[in-house]
Coordinates of N, CA and C in Angstrom, one line a residue:
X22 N -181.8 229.5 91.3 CA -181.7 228.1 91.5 C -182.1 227.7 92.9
X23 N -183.1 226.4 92.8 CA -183.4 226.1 94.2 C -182.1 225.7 95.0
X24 N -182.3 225.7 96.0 CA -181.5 225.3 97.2 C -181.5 223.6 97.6
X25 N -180.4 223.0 97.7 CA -180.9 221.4 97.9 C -181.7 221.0 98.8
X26 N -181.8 222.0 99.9 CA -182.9 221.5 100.9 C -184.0 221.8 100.4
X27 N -184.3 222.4 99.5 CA -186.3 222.7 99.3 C -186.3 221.9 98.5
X28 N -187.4 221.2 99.3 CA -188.2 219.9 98.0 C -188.7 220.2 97.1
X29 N -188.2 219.1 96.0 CA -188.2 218.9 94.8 C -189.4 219.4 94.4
X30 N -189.8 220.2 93.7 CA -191.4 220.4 92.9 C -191.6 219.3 92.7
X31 N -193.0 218.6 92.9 CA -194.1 217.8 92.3 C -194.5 217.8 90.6
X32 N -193.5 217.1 90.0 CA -194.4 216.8 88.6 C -195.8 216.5 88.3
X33 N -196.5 216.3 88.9 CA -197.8 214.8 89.1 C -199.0 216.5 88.4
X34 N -199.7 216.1 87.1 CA -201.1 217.3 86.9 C -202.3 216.5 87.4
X35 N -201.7 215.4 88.1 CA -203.2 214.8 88.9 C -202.7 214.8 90.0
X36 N -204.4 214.6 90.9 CA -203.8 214.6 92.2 C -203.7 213.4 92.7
X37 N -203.2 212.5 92.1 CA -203.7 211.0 92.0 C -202.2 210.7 93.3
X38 N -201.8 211.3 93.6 CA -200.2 210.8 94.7 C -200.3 211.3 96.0
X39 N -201.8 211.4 96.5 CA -201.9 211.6 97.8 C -201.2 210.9 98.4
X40 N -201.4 209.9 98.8 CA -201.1 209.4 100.3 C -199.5 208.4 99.6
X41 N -198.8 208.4 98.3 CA -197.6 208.2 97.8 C -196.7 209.1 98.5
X42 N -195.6 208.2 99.3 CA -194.6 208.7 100.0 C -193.1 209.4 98.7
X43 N -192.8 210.4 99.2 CA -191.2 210.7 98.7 C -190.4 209.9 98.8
X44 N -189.4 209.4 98.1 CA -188.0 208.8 98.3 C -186.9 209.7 99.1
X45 N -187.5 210.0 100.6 CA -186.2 210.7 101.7 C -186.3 212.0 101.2
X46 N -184.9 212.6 101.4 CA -184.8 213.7 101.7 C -184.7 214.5 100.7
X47 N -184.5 215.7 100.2 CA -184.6 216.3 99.3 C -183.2 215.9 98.5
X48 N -182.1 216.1 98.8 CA -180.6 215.6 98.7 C -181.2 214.4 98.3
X49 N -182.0 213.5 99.1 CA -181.7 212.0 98.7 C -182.5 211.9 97.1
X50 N -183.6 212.7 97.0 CA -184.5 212.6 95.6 C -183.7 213.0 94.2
X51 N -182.8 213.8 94.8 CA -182.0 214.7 93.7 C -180.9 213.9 93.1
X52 N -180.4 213.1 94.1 CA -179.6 211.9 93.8 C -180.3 210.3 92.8
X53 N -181.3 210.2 93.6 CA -181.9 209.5 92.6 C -182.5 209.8 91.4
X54 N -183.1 211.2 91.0 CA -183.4 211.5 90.1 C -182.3 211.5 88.8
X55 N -180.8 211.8 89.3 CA -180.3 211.8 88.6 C -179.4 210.5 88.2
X56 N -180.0 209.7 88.9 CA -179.4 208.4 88.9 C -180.6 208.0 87.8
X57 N -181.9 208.3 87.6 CA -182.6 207.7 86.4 C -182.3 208.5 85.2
X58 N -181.6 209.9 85.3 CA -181.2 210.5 84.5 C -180.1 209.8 83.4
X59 N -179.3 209.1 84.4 CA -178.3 208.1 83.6 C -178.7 206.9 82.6
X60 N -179.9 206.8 82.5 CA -180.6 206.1 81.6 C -181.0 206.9 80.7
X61 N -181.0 207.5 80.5 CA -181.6 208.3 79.6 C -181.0 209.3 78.4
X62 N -181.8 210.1 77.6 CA -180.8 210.9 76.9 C -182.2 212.1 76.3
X63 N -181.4 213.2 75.9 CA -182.7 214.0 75.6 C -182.4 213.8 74.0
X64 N -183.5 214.4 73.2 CA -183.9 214.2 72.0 C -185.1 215.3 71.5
X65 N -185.5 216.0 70.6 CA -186.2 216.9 69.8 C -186.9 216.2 68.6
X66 N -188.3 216.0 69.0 CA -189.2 215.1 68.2 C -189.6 215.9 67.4
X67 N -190.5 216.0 66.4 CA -190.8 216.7 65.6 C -191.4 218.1 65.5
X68 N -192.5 217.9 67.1 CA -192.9 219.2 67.4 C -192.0 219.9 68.0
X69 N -190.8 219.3 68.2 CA -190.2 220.6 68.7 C -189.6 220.9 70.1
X70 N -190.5 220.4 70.9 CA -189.8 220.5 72.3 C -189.2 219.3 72.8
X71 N -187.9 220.0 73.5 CA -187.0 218.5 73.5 C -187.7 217.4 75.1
X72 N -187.2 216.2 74.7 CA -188.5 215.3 75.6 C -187.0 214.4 75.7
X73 N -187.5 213.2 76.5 CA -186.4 212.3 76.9 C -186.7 210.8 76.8
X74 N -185.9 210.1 76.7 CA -185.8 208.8 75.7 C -184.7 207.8 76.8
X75 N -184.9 206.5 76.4 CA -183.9 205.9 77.2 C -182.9 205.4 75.9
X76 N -181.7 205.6 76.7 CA -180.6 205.9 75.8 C -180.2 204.8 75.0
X77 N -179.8 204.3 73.9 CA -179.1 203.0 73.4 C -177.7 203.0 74.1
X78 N -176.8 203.8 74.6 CA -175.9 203.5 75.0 C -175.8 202.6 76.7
X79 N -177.2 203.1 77.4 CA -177.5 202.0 78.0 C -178.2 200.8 78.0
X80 N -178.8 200.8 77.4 CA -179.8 199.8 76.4 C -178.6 198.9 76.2
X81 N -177.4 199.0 75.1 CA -177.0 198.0 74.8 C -175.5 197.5 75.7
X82 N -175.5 198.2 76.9 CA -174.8 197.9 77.9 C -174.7 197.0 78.9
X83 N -176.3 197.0 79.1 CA -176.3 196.2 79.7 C -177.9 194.9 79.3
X84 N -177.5 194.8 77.8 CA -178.7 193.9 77.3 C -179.7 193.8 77.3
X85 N -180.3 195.5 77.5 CA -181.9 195.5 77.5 C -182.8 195.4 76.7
X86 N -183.9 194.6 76.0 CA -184.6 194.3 75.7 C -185.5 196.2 75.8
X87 N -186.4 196.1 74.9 CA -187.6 197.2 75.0 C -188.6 196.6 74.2
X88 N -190.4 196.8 74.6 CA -191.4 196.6 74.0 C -192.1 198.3 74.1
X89 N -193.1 198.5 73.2 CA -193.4 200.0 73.2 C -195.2 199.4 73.5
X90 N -195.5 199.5 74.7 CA -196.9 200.1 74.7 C -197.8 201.3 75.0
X91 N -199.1 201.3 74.9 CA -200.0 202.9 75.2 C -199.4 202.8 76.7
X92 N -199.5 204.5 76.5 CA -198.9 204.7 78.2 C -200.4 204.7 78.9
X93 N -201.7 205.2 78.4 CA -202.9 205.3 78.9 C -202.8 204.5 79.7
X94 N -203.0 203.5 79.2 CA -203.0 201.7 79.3 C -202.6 201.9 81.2
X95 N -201.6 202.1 81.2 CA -200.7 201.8 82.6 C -201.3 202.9 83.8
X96 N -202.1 203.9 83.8 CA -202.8 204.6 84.3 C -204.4 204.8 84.2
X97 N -204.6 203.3 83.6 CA -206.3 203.2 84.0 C -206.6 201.8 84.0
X98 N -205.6 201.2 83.8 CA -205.9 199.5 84.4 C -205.1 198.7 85.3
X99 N -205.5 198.3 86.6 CA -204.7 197.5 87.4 C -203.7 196.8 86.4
X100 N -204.4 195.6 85.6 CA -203.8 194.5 85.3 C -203.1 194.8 84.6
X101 N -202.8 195.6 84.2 CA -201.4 196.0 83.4 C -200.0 195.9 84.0
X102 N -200.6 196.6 85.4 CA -199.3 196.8 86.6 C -199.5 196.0 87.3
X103 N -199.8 195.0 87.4 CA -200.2 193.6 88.4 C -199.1 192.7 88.1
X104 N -198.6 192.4 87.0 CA -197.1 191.8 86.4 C -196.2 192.1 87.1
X105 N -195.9 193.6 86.8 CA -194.7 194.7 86.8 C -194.7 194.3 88.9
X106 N -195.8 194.7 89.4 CA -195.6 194.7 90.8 C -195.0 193.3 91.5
X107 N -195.7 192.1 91.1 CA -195.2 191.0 91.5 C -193.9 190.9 91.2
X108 N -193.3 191.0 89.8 CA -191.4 191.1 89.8 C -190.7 191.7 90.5
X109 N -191.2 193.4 91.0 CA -190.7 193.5 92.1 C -190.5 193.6 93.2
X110 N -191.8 192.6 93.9 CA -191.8 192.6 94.9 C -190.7 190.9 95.2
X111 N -190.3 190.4 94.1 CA -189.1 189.0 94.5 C -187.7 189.8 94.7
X112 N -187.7 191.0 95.0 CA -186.7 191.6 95.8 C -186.5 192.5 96.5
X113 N -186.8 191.9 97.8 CA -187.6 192.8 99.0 C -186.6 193.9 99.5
X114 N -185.2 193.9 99.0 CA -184.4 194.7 99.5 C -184.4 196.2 98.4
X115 N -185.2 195.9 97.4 CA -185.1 197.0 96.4 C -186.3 198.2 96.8
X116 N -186.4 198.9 96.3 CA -187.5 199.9 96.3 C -187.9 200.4 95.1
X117 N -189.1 200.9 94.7 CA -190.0 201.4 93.1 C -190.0 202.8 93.4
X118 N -189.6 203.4 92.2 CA -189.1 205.0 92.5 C -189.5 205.2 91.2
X119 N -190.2 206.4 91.3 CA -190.8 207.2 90.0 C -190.7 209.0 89.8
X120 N -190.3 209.1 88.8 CA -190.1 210.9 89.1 C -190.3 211.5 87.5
X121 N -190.2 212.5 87.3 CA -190.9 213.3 85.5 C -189.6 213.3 85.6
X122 N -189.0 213.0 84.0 CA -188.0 213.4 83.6 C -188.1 214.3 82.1
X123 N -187.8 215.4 82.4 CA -188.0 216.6 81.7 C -186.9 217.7 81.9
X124 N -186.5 218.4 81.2 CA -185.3 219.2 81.3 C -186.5 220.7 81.6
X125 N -186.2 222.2 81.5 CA -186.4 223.0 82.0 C -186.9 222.8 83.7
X126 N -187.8 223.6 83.9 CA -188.4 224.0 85.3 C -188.7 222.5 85.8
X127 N -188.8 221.8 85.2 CA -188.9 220.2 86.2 C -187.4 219.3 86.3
X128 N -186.6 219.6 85.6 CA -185.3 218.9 85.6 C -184.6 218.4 87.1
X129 N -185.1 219.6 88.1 CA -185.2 219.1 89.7 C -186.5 218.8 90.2
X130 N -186.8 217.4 89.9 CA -188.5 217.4 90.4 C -188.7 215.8 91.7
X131 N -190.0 216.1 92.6 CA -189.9 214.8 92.9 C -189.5 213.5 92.7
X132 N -189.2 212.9 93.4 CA -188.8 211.2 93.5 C -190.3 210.7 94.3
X133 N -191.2 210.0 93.7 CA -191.6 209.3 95.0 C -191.3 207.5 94.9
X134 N -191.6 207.4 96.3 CA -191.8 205.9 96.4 C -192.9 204.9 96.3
X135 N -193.7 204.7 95.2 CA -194.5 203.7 95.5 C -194.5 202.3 96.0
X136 N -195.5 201.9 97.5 CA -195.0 200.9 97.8 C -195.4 199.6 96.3
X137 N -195.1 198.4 96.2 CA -195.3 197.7 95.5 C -196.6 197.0 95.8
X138 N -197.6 198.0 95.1 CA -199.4 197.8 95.2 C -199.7 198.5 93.9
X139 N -200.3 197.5 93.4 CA -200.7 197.8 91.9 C -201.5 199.0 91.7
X140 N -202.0 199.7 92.8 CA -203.0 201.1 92.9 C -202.0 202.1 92.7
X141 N -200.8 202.0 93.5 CA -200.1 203.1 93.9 C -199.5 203.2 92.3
X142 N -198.7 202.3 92.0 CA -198.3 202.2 90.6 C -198.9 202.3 89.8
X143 N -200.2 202.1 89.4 CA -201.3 202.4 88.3 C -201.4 204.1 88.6
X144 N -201.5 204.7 89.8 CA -201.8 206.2 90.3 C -200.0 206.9 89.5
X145 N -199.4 206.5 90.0 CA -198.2 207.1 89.4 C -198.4 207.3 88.0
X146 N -198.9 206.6 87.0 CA -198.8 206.7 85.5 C -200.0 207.3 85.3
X147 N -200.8 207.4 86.0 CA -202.2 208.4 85.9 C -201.7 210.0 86.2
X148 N -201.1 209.9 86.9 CA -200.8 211.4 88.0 C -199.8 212.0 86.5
X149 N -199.1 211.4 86.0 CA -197.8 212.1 84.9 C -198.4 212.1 83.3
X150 N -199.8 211.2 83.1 CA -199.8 211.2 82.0 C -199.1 212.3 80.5
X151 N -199.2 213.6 81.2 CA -198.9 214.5 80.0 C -197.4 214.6 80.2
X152 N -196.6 214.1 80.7 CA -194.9 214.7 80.8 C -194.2 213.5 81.0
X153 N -193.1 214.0 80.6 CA -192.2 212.7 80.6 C -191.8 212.1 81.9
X154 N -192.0 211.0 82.0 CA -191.7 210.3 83.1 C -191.4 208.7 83.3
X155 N -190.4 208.1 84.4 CA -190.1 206.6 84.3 C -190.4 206.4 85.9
X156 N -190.5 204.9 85.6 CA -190.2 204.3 86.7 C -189.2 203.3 86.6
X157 N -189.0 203.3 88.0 CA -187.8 202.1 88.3 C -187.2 202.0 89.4
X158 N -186.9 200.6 89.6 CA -186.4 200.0 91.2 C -185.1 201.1 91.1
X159 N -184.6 201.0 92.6 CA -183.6 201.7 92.8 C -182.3 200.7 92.4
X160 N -182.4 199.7 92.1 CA -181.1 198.8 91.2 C -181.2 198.8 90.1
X161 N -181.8 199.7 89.1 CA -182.0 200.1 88.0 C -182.2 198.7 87.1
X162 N -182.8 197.5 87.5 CA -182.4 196.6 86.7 C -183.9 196.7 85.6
X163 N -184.7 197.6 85.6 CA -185.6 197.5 84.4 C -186.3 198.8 84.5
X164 N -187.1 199.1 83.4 CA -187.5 200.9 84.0 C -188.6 200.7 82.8
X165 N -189.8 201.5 83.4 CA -190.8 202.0 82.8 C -190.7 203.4 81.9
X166 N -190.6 203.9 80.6 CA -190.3 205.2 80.7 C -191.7 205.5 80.0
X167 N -192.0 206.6 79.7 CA -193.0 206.7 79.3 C -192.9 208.6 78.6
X168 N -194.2 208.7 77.8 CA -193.5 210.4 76.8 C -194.9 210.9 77.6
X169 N -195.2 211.5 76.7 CA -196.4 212.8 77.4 C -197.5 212.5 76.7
X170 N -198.4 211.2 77.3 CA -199.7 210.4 76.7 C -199.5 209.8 75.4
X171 N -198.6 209.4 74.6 CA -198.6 208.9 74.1 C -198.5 207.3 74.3
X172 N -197.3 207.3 74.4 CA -196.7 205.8 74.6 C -195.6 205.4 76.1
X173 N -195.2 204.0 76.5 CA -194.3 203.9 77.2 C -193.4 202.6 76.4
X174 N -192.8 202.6 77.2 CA -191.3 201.8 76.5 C -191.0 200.8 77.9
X175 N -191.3 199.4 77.9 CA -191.0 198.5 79.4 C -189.3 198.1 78.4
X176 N -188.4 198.5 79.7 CA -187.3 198.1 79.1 C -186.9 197.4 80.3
X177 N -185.6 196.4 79.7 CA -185.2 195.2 81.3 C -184.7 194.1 79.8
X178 N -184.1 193.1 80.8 CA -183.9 191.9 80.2 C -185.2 191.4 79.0
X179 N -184.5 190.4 78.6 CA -186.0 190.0 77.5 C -186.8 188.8 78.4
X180 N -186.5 188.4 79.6 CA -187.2 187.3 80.6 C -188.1 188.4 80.9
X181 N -187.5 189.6 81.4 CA -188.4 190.4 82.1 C -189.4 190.7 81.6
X182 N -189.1 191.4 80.3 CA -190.2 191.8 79.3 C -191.5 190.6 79.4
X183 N -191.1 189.7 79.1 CA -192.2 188.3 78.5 C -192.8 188.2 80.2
X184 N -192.1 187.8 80.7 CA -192.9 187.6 82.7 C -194.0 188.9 82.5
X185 N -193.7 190.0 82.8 CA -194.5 191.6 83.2 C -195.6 192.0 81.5
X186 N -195.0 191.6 80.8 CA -196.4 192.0 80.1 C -197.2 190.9 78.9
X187 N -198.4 190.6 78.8 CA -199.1 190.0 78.2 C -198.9 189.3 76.7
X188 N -198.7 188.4 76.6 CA -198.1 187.5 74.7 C -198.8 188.9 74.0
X189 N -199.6 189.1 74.0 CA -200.3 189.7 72.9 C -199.7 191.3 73.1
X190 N -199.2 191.8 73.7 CA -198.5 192.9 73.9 C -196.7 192.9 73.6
X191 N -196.9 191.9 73.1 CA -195.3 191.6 73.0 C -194.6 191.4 71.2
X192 N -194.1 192.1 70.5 CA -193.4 191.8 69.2 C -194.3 192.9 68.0
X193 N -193.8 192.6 67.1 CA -194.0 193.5 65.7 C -195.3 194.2 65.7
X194 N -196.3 193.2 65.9 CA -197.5 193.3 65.5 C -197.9 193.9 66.5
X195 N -197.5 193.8 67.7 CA -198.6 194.4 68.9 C -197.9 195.7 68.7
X196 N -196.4 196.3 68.3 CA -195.9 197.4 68.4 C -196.4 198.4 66.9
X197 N -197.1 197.9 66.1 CA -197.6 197.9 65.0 C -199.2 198.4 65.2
X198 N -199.7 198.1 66.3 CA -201.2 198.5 66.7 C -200.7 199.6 67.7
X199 N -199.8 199.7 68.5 CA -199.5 201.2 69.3 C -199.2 202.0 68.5
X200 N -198.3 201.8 67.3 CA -198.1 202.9 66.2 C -199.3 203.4 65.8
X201 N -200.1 202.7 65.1 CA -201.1 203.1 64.5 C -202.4 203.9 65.5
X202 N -202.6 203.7 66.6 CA -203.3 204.7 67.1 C -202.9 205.8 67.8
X203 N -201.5 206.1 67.5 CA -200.7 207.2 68.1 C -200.7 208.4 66.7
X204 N -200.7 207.5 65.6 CA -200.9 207.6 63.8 C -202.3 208.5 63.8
X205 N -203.3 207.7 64.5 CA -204.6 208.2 64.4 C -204.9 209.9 64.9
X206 N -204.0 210.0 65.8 CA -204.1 211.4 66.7 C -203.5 212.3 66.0
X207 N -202.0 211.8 65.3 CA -200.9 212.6 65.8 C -200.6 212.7 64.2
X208 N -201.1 211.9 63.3 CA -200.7 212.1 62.2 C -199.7 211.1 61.1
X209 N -199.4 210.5 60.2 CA -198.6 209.5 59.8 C -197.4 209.8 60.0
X210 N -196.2 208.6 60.6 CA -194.6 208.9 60.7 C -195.0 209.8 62.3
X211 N -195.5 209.9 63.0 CA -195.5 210.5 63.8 C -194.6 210.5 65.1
X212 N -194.5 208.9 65.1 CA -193.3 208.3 65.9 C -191.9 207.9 65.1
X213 N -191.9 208.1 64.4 CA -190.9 207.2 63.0 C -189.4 207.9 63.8
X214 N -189.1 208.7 64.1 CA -187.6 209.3 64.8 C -187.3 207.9 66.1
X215 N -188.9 207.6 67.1 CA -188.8 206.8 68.3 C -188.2 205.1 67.9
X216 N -189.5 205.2 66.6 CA -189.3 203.8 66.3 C -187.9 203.3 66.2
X217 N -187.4 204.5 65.2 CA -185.5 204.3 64.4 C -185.0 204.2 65.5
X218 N -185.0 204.9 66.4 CA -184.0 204.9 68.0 C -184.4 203.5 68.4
X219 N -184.8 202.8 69.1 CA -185.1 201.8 69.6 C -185.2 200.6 69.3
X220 N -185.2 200.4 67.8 CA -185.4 199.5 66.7 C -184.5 198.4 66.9
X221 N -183.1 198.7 67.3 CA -182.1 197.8 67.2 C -182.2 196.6 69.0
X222 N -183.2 197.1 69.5 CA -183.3 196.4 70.3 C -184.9 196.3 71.1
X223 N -186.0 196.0 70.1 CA -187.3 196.0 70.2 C -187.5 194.6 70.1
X224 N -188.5 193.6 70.7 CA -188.6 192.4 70.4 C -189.3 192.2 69.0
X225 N -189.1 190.9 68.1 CA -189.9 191.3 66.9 C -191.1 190.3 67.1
X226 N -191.0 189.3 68.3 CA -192.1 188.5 68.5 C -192.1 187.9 69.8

């Protein structure tokens, strides 16, 4: 077992987090890592290896809304994260923290901090594409989570949702066109376990 003083291994298979600062000290990353761990819950998708999900028990705790779009999306286009950045930069006392959330050999992994600049945060979702990973303010009030290239899940109030991402990315039908090209890779029902989990609090329009 690592030691709390050695820094956290680097999740990132890109080198896309150069000049992205850590959140503090090793002690301090391990604390907030597991403070986003508290959103969360692990789960065994079809193929088999267990991956991580944001939990319905906080979901309906504290009234979060979820919409499911392509994770690609959020690591190859500014304007995706140009929303997400503006919301939180209306609270200058918060900070945007992102780390893999993954059980084995990454379960203790980086924290970093991106400043609120739509580069740094478009690089974050580039840098994790294949592994599980979220983002989110250190007040936990909305979180990006995202699986291993397939898809991500913006979860937060339902104001938040509609402000940060585009009408046409929002309800049935837009979550209906992310199914279907995840369908196209991966095979029919391929998400159907994600869908059922989340269903009870997905927007329908």
């Amino acid at each position: 077992m690592a030691n709390s003083s050695d820094e956290p291994r680097s999740g990132a298979v890109l080198p896309s987090l150069a000049d992205t600062p850590r959140a503090g000290t090793p002690e301090r990353q391990i604390a907030l890592q597991n403070s986003a761990w508290e959103m969360l819950e692990t789960f065994v998708p079809a193929e088999g290896i267990t991956g991580t999900r944001l939990s319905n028990q906080w979901l309906g705790r504290h009234g979060w809304r979820v919409q499911i779009v392509p994770q690609w999306v959020l690591g190859r286009y500014h304007d995706w994260v140009v929303p997400l950045v503006a919301h939180g930069k209306r609270n200058p006392a918060d900070v945007l923290l992102g780390t893999v959330v993954e059980t084995g050999a990454l379960r203790v992994s980086a924290v970093w901090q991106p400043p609120f600049d739509p580069d740094h945060v478009r690089r974050f979702f580039e840098a994790h594409y294949c592994v599980y990973h979220i983002l989110f303010p250190e007040s936990r009030a909305f979180a990006v989570h995202a699986d291993d290239n397939n898809l991500a899940v913006y979860a937060g109030p339902e104001d938040f949702l509609r402000e940060v991402l585009p009408p046409e990315a929002i309800g049935a039908a837009a979550t209906a066109e992310v199914v279907e090209e995840i369908e196209e890779e991966h095979g029919e029902g391929a998400i159907d376990g994600i869908l059922a989990h989340y269903a009870p609090f997905m927007l329908d329009r």
